[in-house]
């Protein structure tokens, strides 16, 4: 682990796993005015890091490395999401069992050992993906119905988070992130109310609210921008976090744009 750099007095320090990915970069760029950062990177170090950012080289599946990485931080944002493009079902299953599930266990343990008060866990809408396939409007409190091994692994992370919250008093907030493309536009046409897009600023806003709403001890929230009201229930995010999407994936402007592009 690289040498620790002290953050500004009075500012919280966040540990972000998967920091080089689209979601990780969004958080440490959009929330720069609020927090200091320790970034966990497997290999490539971005060339646009800010002065004072700490970098930890390591893999979330390395228990000892993650315990060391979490020392002295105020919250962990676990974003180590693997991409499945070009992988066979067997390869996806192996990666879920060998990397993703041990990785989320390591992060909860790192939080417990280091007395980190909060973990924000990047889950996925695939935890309840079978409801979506059947066109069923889905609430966060409905039984999980994963549509894939990937979604099943994330369901494990949510359940493990419930245990660490109840047993050890760690605040755990799970965001079932929908389609996140790291852009300021959805990139495709969505019918009104059926958007699956999460914008960059809405992701950053949700993470900020999860960290700052300290009275919320555990929660599962759909991470999606506006225009998804026919798919997923955002009422608990509104009530508990004060979240109100700033962007809408099925807005008239986006529908007009992508309808025109398809011609």
PDB file of C-alpha atoms in Angstrom:
ATOM      1  CA  UNK A   1       0.000   0.000   0.000  1.00  0.00           C
ATOM      2  CA  UNK A   2       1.294   3.438  -0.872  1.00  0.00           C
ATOM      3  CA  UNK A   3       2.083   5.947   1.828  1.00  0.00           C
ATOM      4  CA  UNK A   4      -0.971   7.417   3.518  1.00  0.00           C
ATOM      5  CA  UNK A   5      -1.708  11.053   2.746  1.00  0.00           C
ATOM      6  CA  UNK A   6      -3.713  12.924   5.357  1.00  0.00           C
ATOM      7  CA  UNK A   7      -6.975  14.442   4.181  1.00  0.00           C
ATOM      8  CA  UNK A   8      -8.169  17.957   4.849  1.00  0.00           C
ATOM      9  CA  UNK A   9      -9.223  18.555   8.438  1.00  0.00           C
ATOM     10  CA  UNK A  10     -12.874  17.773   9.069  1.00  0.00           C
ATOM     11  CA  UNK A  11     -13.459  16.000   5.741  1.00  0.00           C
ATOM     12  CA  UNK A  12     -14.507  12.376   5.525  1.00  0.00           C
ATOM     13  CA  UNK A  13     -12.286   9.983   3.644  1.00  0.00           C
ATOM     14  CA  UNK A  14     -13.846   7.396   1.338  1.00  0.00           C
ATOM     15  CA  UNK A  15     -12.296   4.132   0.218  1.00  0.00           C
ATOM     16  CA  UNK A  16     -13.486   3.264  -3.291  1.00  0.00           C
ATOM     17  CA  UNK A  17     -12.924  -0.149  -4.825  1.00  0.00           C
ATOM     18  CA  UNK A  18     -13.051  -0.459  -8.587  1.00  0.00           C
ATOM     19  CA  UNK A  19     -12.082   3.199  -8.667  1.00  0.00           C
ATOM     20  CA  UNK A  20     -10.854   3.173 -12.266  1.00  0.00           C
ATOM     21  CA  UNK A  21     -14.241   2.091 -13.605  1.00  0.00           C
ATOM     22  CA  UNK A  22     -17.006   4.374 -14.841  1.00  0.00           C
ATOM     23  CA  UNK A  23     -18.859   4.414 -11.537  1.00  0.00           C
ATOM     24  CA  UNK A  24     -15.714   4.878  -9.462  1.00  0.00           C
ATOM     25  CA  UNK A  25     -14.459   7.768 -11.578  1.00  0.00           C
ATOM     26  CA  UNK A  26     -17.876   9.405 -11.423  1.00  0.00           C
ATOM     27  CA  UNK A  27     -17.880   9.370  -7.642  1.00  0.00           C
ATOM     28  CA  UNK A  28     -14.365  10.671  -7.046  1.00  0.00           C
ATOM     29  CA  UNK A  29     -14.789  13.422  -9.618  1.00  0.00           C
ATOM     30  CA  UNK A  30     -18.336  14.531  -8.733  1.00  0.00           C
ATOM     31  CA  UNK A  31     -17.864  14.386  -4.959  1.00  0.00           C
ATOM     32  CA  UNK A  32     -14.438  16.030  -4.916  1.00  0.00           C
ATOM     33  CA  UNK A  33     -15.730  19.050  -2.973  1.00  0.00           C
ATOM     34  CA  UNK A  34     -17.152  16.852  -0.212  1.00  0.00           C
ATOM     35  CA  UNK A  35     -14.621  14.109   0.513  1.00  0.00           C
ATOM     36  CA  UNK A  36     -11.038  12.905   0.344  1.00  0.00           C
ATOM     37  CA  UNK A  37     -10.379   9.601  -1.398  1.00  0.00           C
ATOM     38  CA  UNK A  38      -8.380   6.421  -1.144  1.00  0.00           C
ATOM     39  CA  UNK A  39      -8.689   4.562  -4.440  1.00  0.00           C
ATOM     40  CA  UNK A  40      -8.241   0.821  -4.839  1.00  0.00           C
ATOM     41  CA  UNK A  41      -6.866   0.000  -8.286  1.00  0.00           C
ATOM     42  CA  UNK A  42      -5.874  -3.383  -9.672  1.00  0.00           C
ATOM     43  CA  UNK A  43      -3.498  -2.240 -12.398  1.00  0.00           C
ATOM     44  CA  UNK A  44      -4.008   0.961 -14.379  1.00  0.00           C
ATOM     45  CA  UNK A  45      -3.660   4.224 -12.469  1.00  0.00           C
ATOM     46  CA  UNK A  46      -5.626   7.068 -14.121  1.00  0.00           C
ATOM     47  CA  UNK A  47      -3.475   9.986 -15.197  1.00  0.00           C
ATOM     48  CA  UNK A  48      -6.003  12.580 -13.989  1.00  0.00           C
ATOM     49  CA  UNK A  49      -5.920  11.890 -10.244  1.00  0.00           C
ATOM     50  CA  UNK A  50      -6.194  14.889  -7.959  1.00  0.00           C
ATOM     51  CA  UNK A  51      -3.413  15.998  -5.671  1.00  0.00           C
ATOM     52  CA  UNK A  52      -3.825  14.247  -2.343  1.00  0.00           C
ATOM     53  CA  UNK A  53      -5.655  11.206  -3.689  1.00  0.00           C
ATOM     54  CA  UNK A  54      -4.288   8.016  -2.190  1.00  0.00           C
ATOM     55  CA  UNK A  55      -3.787   4.992  -4.391  1.00  0.00           C
ATOM     56  CA  UNK A  56      -3.814   1.410  -3.172  1.00  0.00           C
ATOM     57  CA  UNK A  57      -2.733  -1.309  -5.595  1.00  0.00           C
ATOM     58  CA  UNK A  58      -4.600  -4.473  -4.832  1.00  0.00           C
ATOM     59  CA  UNK A  59      -7.459  -6.854  -5.548  1.00  0.00           C
ATOM     60  CA  UNK A  60     -10.667  -7.048  -3.543  1.00  0.00           C
ATOM     61  CA  UNK A  61     -10.208 -10.817  -3.292  1.00  0.00           C
ATOM     62  CA  UNK A  62      -7.028 -10.239  -1.245  1.00  0.00           C
ATOM     63  CA  UNK A  63      -8.278 -10.208   2.343  1.00  0.00           C
ATOM     64  CA  UNK A  64      -5.148  -8.818   4.017  1.00  0.00           C
ATOM     65  CA  UNK A  65      -4.723  -6.069   1.424  1.00  0.00           C
ATOM     66  CA  UNK A  66      -8.318  -4.880   1.815  1.00  0.00           C
ATOM     67  CA  UNK A  67      -8.121  -4.855   5.615  1.00  0.00           C
ATOM     68  CA  UNK A  68      -5.029  -2.638   5.368  1.00  0.00           C
ATOM     69  CA  UNK A  69      -6.640  -0.439   2.738  1.00  0.00           C
ATOM     70  CA  UNK A  70      -9.659   0.319   4.948  1.00  0.00           C
ATOM     71  CA  UNK A  71      -7.657   1.591   7.913  1.00  0.00           C
ATOM     72  CA  UNK A  72      -8.641   5.124   8.897  1.00  0.00           C
ATOM     73  CA  UNK A  73     -11.449   5.720   6.382  1.00  0.00           C
ATOM     74  CA  UNK A  74     -14.961   6.928   7.174  1.00  0.00           C
ATOM     75  CA  UNK A  75     -16.849   4.916   4.561  1.00  0.00           C
ATOM     76  CA  UNK A  76     -16.260   2.213   1.976  1.00  0.00           C
ATOM     77  CA  UNK A  77     -17.884   2.439  -1.454  1.00  0.00           C
ATOM     78  CA  UNK A  78     -17.619  -1.038  -2.942  1.00  0.00           C
ATOM     79  CA  UNK A  79     -17.861  -0.720  -6.724  1.00  0.00           C
ATOM     80  CA  UNK A  80     -15.782  -3.656  -7.879  1.00  0.00           C
ATOM     81  CA  UNK A  81     -18.202  -4.818 -10.583  1.00  0.00           C
ATOM     82  CA  UNK A  82     -16.857  -7.258 -13.148  1.00  0.00           C
ATOM     83  CA  UNK A  83     -17.901  -7.034 -16.804  1.00  0.00           C
ATOM     84  CA  UNK A  84     -19.160 -10.184 -18.485  1.00  0.00           C
ATOM     85  CA  UNK A  85     -18.773  -9.336 -22.177  1.00  0.00           C
ATOM     86  CA  UNK A  86     -17.465 -12.324 -24.112  1.00  0.00           C
ATOM     87  CA  UNK A  87     -17.477 -14.621 -21.078  1.00  0.00           C
ATOM     88  CA  UNK A  88     -19.199 -18.000 -21.060  1.00  0.00           C
ATOM     89  CA  UNK A  89     -21.762 -18.815 -18.342  1.00  0.00           C
ATOM     90  CA  UNK A  90     -19.141 -21.028 -16.711  1.00  0.00           C
ATOM     91  CA  UNK A  91     -16.603 -18.191 -16.668  1.00  0.00           C
ATOM     92  CA  UNK A  92     -19.175 -15.818 -15.181  1.00  0.00           C
ATOM     93  CA  UNK A  93     -19.978 -18.316 -12.448  1.00  0.00           C
ATOM     94  CA  UNK A  94     -16.294 -18.832 -11.660  1.00  0.00           C
ATOM     95  CA  UNK A  95     -15.627 -15.084 -11.460  1.00  0.00           C
ATOM     96  CA  UNK A  96     -18.650 -14.541  -9.223  1.00  0.00           C
ATOM     97  CA  UNK A  97     -17.619 -17.308  -6.829  1.00  0.00           C
ATOM     98  CA  UNK A  98     -13.876 -16.646  -6.891  1.00  0.00           C
ATOM     99  CA  UNK A  99     -13.731 -12.826  -6.964  1.00  0.00           C
ATOM    100  CA  UNK A 100     -17.015 -11.022  -6.404  1.00  0.00           C
ATOM    101  CA  UNK A 101     -18.395 -12.932  -3.432  1.00  0.00           C
ATOM    102  CA  UNK A 102     -15.070 -13.206  -1.549  1.00  0.00           C
ATOM    103  CA  UNK A 103     -14.454  -9.549  -2.382  1.00  0.00           C
ATOM    104  CA  UNK A 104     -17.640  -8.267  -0.771  1.00  0.00           C
ATOM    105  CA  UNK A 105     -16.991 -10.443   2.297  1.00  0.00           C
ATOM    106  CA  UNK A 106     -13.490  -8.975   2.534  1.00  0.00           C
ATOM    107  CA  UNK A 107     -14.868  -5.432   2.417  1.00  0.00           C
ATOM    108  CA  UNK A 108     -17.414  -6.044   5.169  1.00  0.00           C
ATOM    109  CA  UNK A 109     -14.711  -7.665   7.268  1.00  0.00           C
ATOM    110  CA  UNK A 110     -12.371  -4.748   6.563  1.00  0.00           C
ATOM    111  CA  UNK A 111     -15.102  -2.393   7.781  1.00  0.00           C
ATOM    112  CA  UNK A 112     -15.651  -4.441  10.945  1.00  0.00           C
ATOM    113  CA  UNK A 113     -11.962  -4.756  11.825  1.00  0.00           C
ATOM    114  CA  UNK A 114     -11.261  -1.068  11.186  1.00  0.00           C
ATOM    115  CA  UNK A 115     -14.506   0.198  12.754  1.00  0.00           C
ATOM    116  CA  UNK A 116     -15.546   1.846   9.478  1.00  0.00           C
ATOM    117  CA  UNK A 117     -19.089   3.083  10.165  1.00  0.00           C
ATOM    118  CA  UNK A 118     -20.588   2.748   6.666  1.00  0.00           C
ATOM    119  CA  UNK A 119     -20.407   0.583   3.553  1.00  0.00           C
ATOM    120  CA  UNK A 120     -22.165   1.485   0.315  1.00  0.00           C
ATOM    121  CA  UNK A 121     -22.471  -1.675  -1.752  1.00  0.00           C
ATOM    122  CA  UNK A 122     -22.984  -1.519  -5.515  1.00  0.00           C
ATOM    123  CA  UNK A 123     -25.603  -4.175  -6.105  1.00  0.00           C
ATOM    124  CA  UNK A 124     -27.626  -4.562  -9.297  1.00  0.00           C
ATOM    125  CA  UNK A 125     -31.173  -4.651 -10.594  1.00  0.00           C
ATOM    126  CA  UNK A 126     -30.365  -8.215 -11.710  1.00  0.00           C
ATOM    127  CA  UNK A 127     -31.022  -9.277  -8.096  1.00  0.00           C
ATOM    128  CA  UNK A 128     -34.706  -8.994  -9.019  1.00  0.00           C
ATOM    129  CA  UNK A 129     -34.287  -9.390 -12.755  1.00  0.00           C
ATOM    130  CA  UNK A 130     -36.900 -12.130 -13.162  1.00  0.00           C
ATOM    131  CA  UNK A 131     -39.605  -9.697 -12.106  1.00  0.00           C
ATOM    132  CA  UNK A 132     -38.429  -7.329 -14.820  1.00  0.00           C
ATOM    133  CA  UNK A 133     -38.498 -10.093 -17.425  1.00  0.00           C
ATOM    134  CA  UNK A 134     -42.118 -10.782 -16.480  1.00  0.00           C
ATOM    135  CA  UNK A 135     -43.058  -7.089 -16.539  1.00  0.00           C
ATOM    136  CA  UNK A 136     -43.732  -6.967 -12.784  1.00  0.00           C
ATOM    137  CA  UNK A 137     -43.331  -3.634 -10.993  1.00  0.00           C
ATOM    138  CA  UNK A 138     -40.687  -4.263  -8.349  1.00  0.00           C
ATOM    139  CA  UNK A 139     -40.203  -2.955  -4.803  1.00  0.00           C
ATOM    140  CA  UNK A 140     -36.980  -3.290  -2.807  1.00  0.00           C
ATOM    141  CA  UNK A 141     -38.735  -5.335  -0.118  1.00  0.00           C
ATOM    142  CA  UNK A 142     -39.886  -8.086  -2.498  1.00  0.00           C
ATOM    143  CA  UNK A 143     -38.134 -11.498  -2.350  1.00  0.00           C
ATOM    144  CA  UNK A 144     -35.068 -11.641  -4.530  1.00  0.00           C
ATOM    145  CA  UNK A 145     -35.443 -13.303  -7.944  1.00  0.00           C
ATOM    146  CA  UNK A 146     -32.047 -13.147  -9.664  1.00  0.00           C
ATOM    147  CA  UNK A 147     -31.894 -13.553 -13.415  1.00  0.00           C
ATOM    148  CA  UNK A 148     -28.250 -14.661 -13.507  1.00  0.00           C
ATOM    149  CA  UNK A 149     -25.310 -15.966 -11.500  1.00  0.00           C
ATOM    150  CA  UNK A 150     -24.089 -12.369 -11.422  1.00  0.00           C
ATOM    151  CA  UNK A 151     -27.358 -11.233  -9.826  1.00  0.00           C
ATOM    152  CA  UNK A 152     -27.220 -14.144  -7.391  1.00  0.00           C
ATOM    153  CA  UNK A 153     -23.762 -13.058  -6.253  1.00  0.00           C
ATOM    154  CA  UNK A 154     -25.056  -9.548  -5.632  1.00  0.00           C
ATOM    155  CA  UNK A 155     -27.994 -10.951  -3.651  1.00  0.00           C
ATOM    156  CA  UNK A 156     -25.389 -12.637  -1.447  1.00  0.00           C
ATOM    157  CA  UNK A 157     -23.721  -9.249  -0.928  1.00  0.00           C
ATOM    158  CA  UNK A 158     -27.022  -7.687   0.135  1.00  0.00           C
ATOM    159  CA  UNK A 159     -27.788 -10.512   2.568  1.00  0.00           C
ATOM    160  CA  UNK A 160     -24.275 -10.389   4.004  1.00  0.00           C
ATOM    161  CA  UNK A 161     -24.654  -6.642   4.429  1.00  0.00           C
ATOM    162  CA  UNK A 162     -27.854  -7.169   6.412  1.00  0.00           C
ATOM    163  CA  UNK A 163     -25.933  -9.510   8.725  1.00  0.00           C
ATOM    164  CA  UNK A 164     -23.055  -7.078   9.258  1.00  0.00           C
ATOM    165  CA  UNK A 165     -25.500  -4.255   9.880  1.00  0.00           C
ATOM    166  CA  UNK A 166     -27.584  -6.200  12.410  1.00  0.00           C
ATOM    167  CA  UNK A 167     -24.726  -8.009  14.141  1.00  0.00           C
ATOM    168  CA  UNK A 168     -21.932  -5.428  14.092  1.00  0.00           C
ATOM    169  CA  UNK A 169     -23.788  -2.143  13.746  1.00  0.00           C
ATOM    170  CA  UNK A 170     -22.218  -1.141  10.427  1.00  0.00           C
ATOM    171  CA  UNK A 171     -24.401   1.073   8.274  1.00  0.00           C
ATOM    172  CA  UNK A 172     -24.911  -0.812   5.011  1.00  0.00           C
ATOM    173  CA  UNK A 173     -26.696   0.735   2.048  1.00  0.00           C
ATOM    174  CA  UNK A 174     -27.133  -1.313  -1.111  1.00  0.00           C
ATOM    175  CA  UNK A 175     -27.721   0.400  -4.457  1.00  0.00           C
ATOM    176  CA  UNK A 176     -29.268  -1.799  -7.123  1.00  0.00           C
ATOM    177  CA  UNK A 177     -27.608   0.034  -9.968  1.00  0.00           C
ATOM    178  CA  UNK A 178     -29.398  -0.199 -13.294  1.00  0.00           C
ATOM    179  CA  UNK A 179     -27.864   0.759 -16.666  1.00  0.00           C
ATOM    180  CA  UNK A 180     -24.902   3.007 -15.913  1.00  0.00           C
ATOM    181  CA  UNK A 181     -23.009   4.077 -19.018  1.00  0.00           C
ATOM    182  CA  UNK A 182     -20.926   6.833 -17.409  1.00  0.00           C
ATOM    183  CA  UNK A 183     -22.466   9.465 -19.667  1.00  0.00           C
ATOM    184  CA  UNK A 184     -24.884  12.370 -19.434  1.00  0.00           C
ATOM    185  CA  UNK A 185     -27.359  10.752 -21.809  1.00  0.00           C
ATOM    186  CA  UNK A 186     -28.901   7.254 -21.809  1.00  0.00           C
ATOM    187  CA  UNK A 187     -27.556   6.358 -25.243  1.00  0.00           C
ATOM    188  CA  UNK A 188     -30.760   4.615 -26.347  1.00  0.00           C
ATOM    189  CA  UNK A 189     -34.519   5.049 -26.611  1.00  0.00           C
ATOM    190  CA  UNK A 190     -36.700   4.289 -23.565  1.00  0.00           C
ATOM    191  CA  UNK A 191     -40.479   4.334 -23.524  1.00  0.00           C
ATOM    192  CA  UNK A 192     -41.999   6.693 -20.907  1.00  0.00           C
ATOM    193  CA  UNK A 193     -41.719   5.167 -17.442  1.00  0.00           C
ATOM    194  CA  UNK A 194     -39.535   2.274 -18.599  1.00  0.00           C
ATOM    195  CA  UNK A 195     -36.075   3.818 -18.458  1.00  0.00           C
ATOM    196  CA  UNK A 196     -33.247   1.757 -16.989  1.00  0.00           C
ATOM    197  CA  UNK A 197     -30.624   4.527 -17.079  1.00  0.00           C
ATOM    198  CA  UNK A 198     -28.706   5.961 -14.111  1.00  0.00           C
ATOM    199  CA  UNK A 199     -26.945   9.253 -14.850  1.00  0.00           C
ATOM    200  CA  UNK A 200     -23.575  10.277 -13.439  1.00  0.00           C
ATOM    201  CA  UNK A 201     -24.894  13.049 -11.222  1.00  0.00           C
ATOM    202  CA  UNK A 202     -27.749  10.888  -9.920  1.00  0.00           C
ATOM    203  CA  UNK A 203     -25.268   8.146  -8.973  1.00  0.00           C
ATOM    204  CA  UNK A 204     -23.036  10.642  -7.176  1.00  0.00           C
ATOM    205  CA  UNK A 205     -26.039  12.162  -5.426  1.00  0.00           C
ATOM    206  CA  UNK A 206     -27.263   8.766  -4.214  1.00  0.00           C
ATOM    207  CA  UNK A 207     -23.831   7.862  -2.843  1.00  0.00           C
ATOM    208  CA  UNK A 208     -23.537  11.227  -1.081  1.00  0.00           C
ATOM    209  CA  UNK A 209     -26.963  10.781   0.494  1.00  0.00           C
ATOM    210  CA  UNK A 210     -26.150   7.252   1.628  1.00  0.00           C
ATOM    211  CA  UNK A 211     -23.049   8.518   3.388  1.00  0.00           C
ATOM    212  CA  UNK A 212     -24.619  11.567   4.993  1.00  0.00           C
ATOM    213  CA  UNK A 213     -27.993  10.133   6.084  1.00  0.00           C
ATOM    214  CA  UNK A 214     -26.457   8.554   9.165  1.00  0.00           C
ATOM    215  CA  UNK A 215     -29.840   7.703  10.678  1.00  0.00           C
ATOM    216  CA  UNK A 216     -30.386   5.104   7.940  1.00  0.00           C
ATOM    217  CA  UNK A 217     -28.755   1.941   9.291  1.00  0.00           C
ATOM    218  CA  UNK A 218     -29.611  -0.438   6.443  1.00  0.00           C
ATOM    219  CA  UNK A 219     -31.347  -0.026   3.134  1.00  0.00           C
ATOM    220  CA  UNK A 220     -31.759  -1.422  -0.360  1.00  0.00           C
ATOM    221  CA  UNK A 221     -32.496   1.171  -3.045  1.00  0.00           C
ATOM    222  CA  UNK A 222     -32.894   1.044  -6.793  1.00  0.00           C
ATOM    223  CA  UNK A 223     -30.146   3.122  -8.369  1.00  0.00           C
ATOM    224  CA  UNK A 224     -31.853   4.643 -11.366  1.00  0.00           C
ATOM    225  CA  UNK A 225     -32.671   8.084 -12.701  1.00  0.00           C
ATOM    226  CA  UNK A 226     -36.169   9.385 -13.413  1.00  0.00           C
ATOM    227  CA  UNK A 227     -38.476   7.863 -15.980  1.00  0.00           C
ATOM    228  CA  UNK A 228     -38.391   4.380 -14.427  1.00  0.00           C
ATOM    229  CA  UNK A 229     -41.627   4.637 -12.453  1.00  0.00           C
ATOM    230  CA  UNK A 230     -43.273   1.715 -14.291  1.00  0.00           C
ATOM    231  CA  UNK A 231     -40.389  -0.628 -13.444  1.00  0.00           C
ATOM    232  CA  UNK A 232     -38.996   0.048  -9.969  1.00  0.00           C
ATOM    233  CA  UNK A 233     -40.222   1.623  -6.744  1.00  0.00           C
ATOM    234  CA  UNK A 234     -38.058   4.579  -5.669  1.00  0.00           C
ATOM    235  CA  UNK A 235     -40.271   5.615  -2.752  1.00  0.00           C
ATOM    236  CA  UNK A 236     -37.902   4.366  -0.029  1.00  0.00           C
ATOM    237  CA  UNK A 237     -34.987   6.259  -1.632  1.00  0.00           C
ATOM    238  CA  UNK A 238     -37.097   9.402  -1.598  1.00  0.00           C
ATOM    239  CA  UNK A 239     -38.332   8.917   1.966  1.00  0.00           C
ATOM    240  CA  UNK A 240     -35.134   7.674   3.628  1.00  0.00           C
ATOM    241  CA  UNK A 241     -32.415   9.361   1.578  1.00  0.00           C
ATOM    242  CA  UNK A 242     -34.233  12.410   0.241  1.00  0.00           C
ATOM    243  CA  UNK A 243     -33.233  11.268  -3.250  1.00  0.00           C
ATOM    244  CA  UNK A 244     -34.971  12.926  -6.159  1.00  0.00           C
ATOM    245  CA  UNK A 245     -33.590  12.110  -9.618  1.00  0.00           C
ATOM    246  CA  UNK A 246     -32.199  15.098 -11.476  1.00  0.00           C
ATOM    247  CA  UNK A 247     -32.188  13.340 -14.841  1.00  0.00           C
ATOM    248  CA  UNK A 248     -34.790  11.321 -16.736  1.00  0.00           C
ATOM    249  CA  UNK A 249     -33.881   8.627 -19.209  1.00  0.00           C
ATOM    250  CA  UNK A 250     -37.229   8.602 -20.982  1.00  0.00           C
ATOM    251  CA  UNK A 251     -37.655  12.364 -21.233  1.00  0.00           C
ATOM    252  CA  UNK A 252     -39.291  13.729 -24.354  1.00  0.00           C
ATOM    253  CA  UNK A 253     -35.997  15.270 -25.465  1.00  0.00           C
ATOM    254  CA  UNK A 254     -34.129  11.966 -25.274  1.00  0.00           C
ATOM    255  CA  UNK A 255     -36.961  10.066 -26.950  1.00  0.00           C
ATOM    256  CA  UNK A 256     -36.988  12.554 -29.816  1.00  0.00           C
ATOM    257  CA  UNK A 257     -33.192  12.361 -30.141  1.00  0.00           C
ATOM    258  CA  UNK A 258     -32.953   8.569 -30.267  1.00  0.00           C
ATOM    259  CA  UNK A 259     -36.086   8.136 -32.364  1.00  0.00           C
ATOM    260  CA  UNK A 260     -34.498  10.407 -34.946  1.00  0.00           C
ATOM    261  CA  UNK A 261     -31.187   8.534 -34.796  1.00  0.00           C
ATOM    262  CA  UNK A 262     -32.929   5.239 -35.496  1.00  0.00           C
ATOM    263  CA  UNK A 263     -34.369   6.503 -38.783  1.00  0.00           C
TER     264      UNK A 263
END
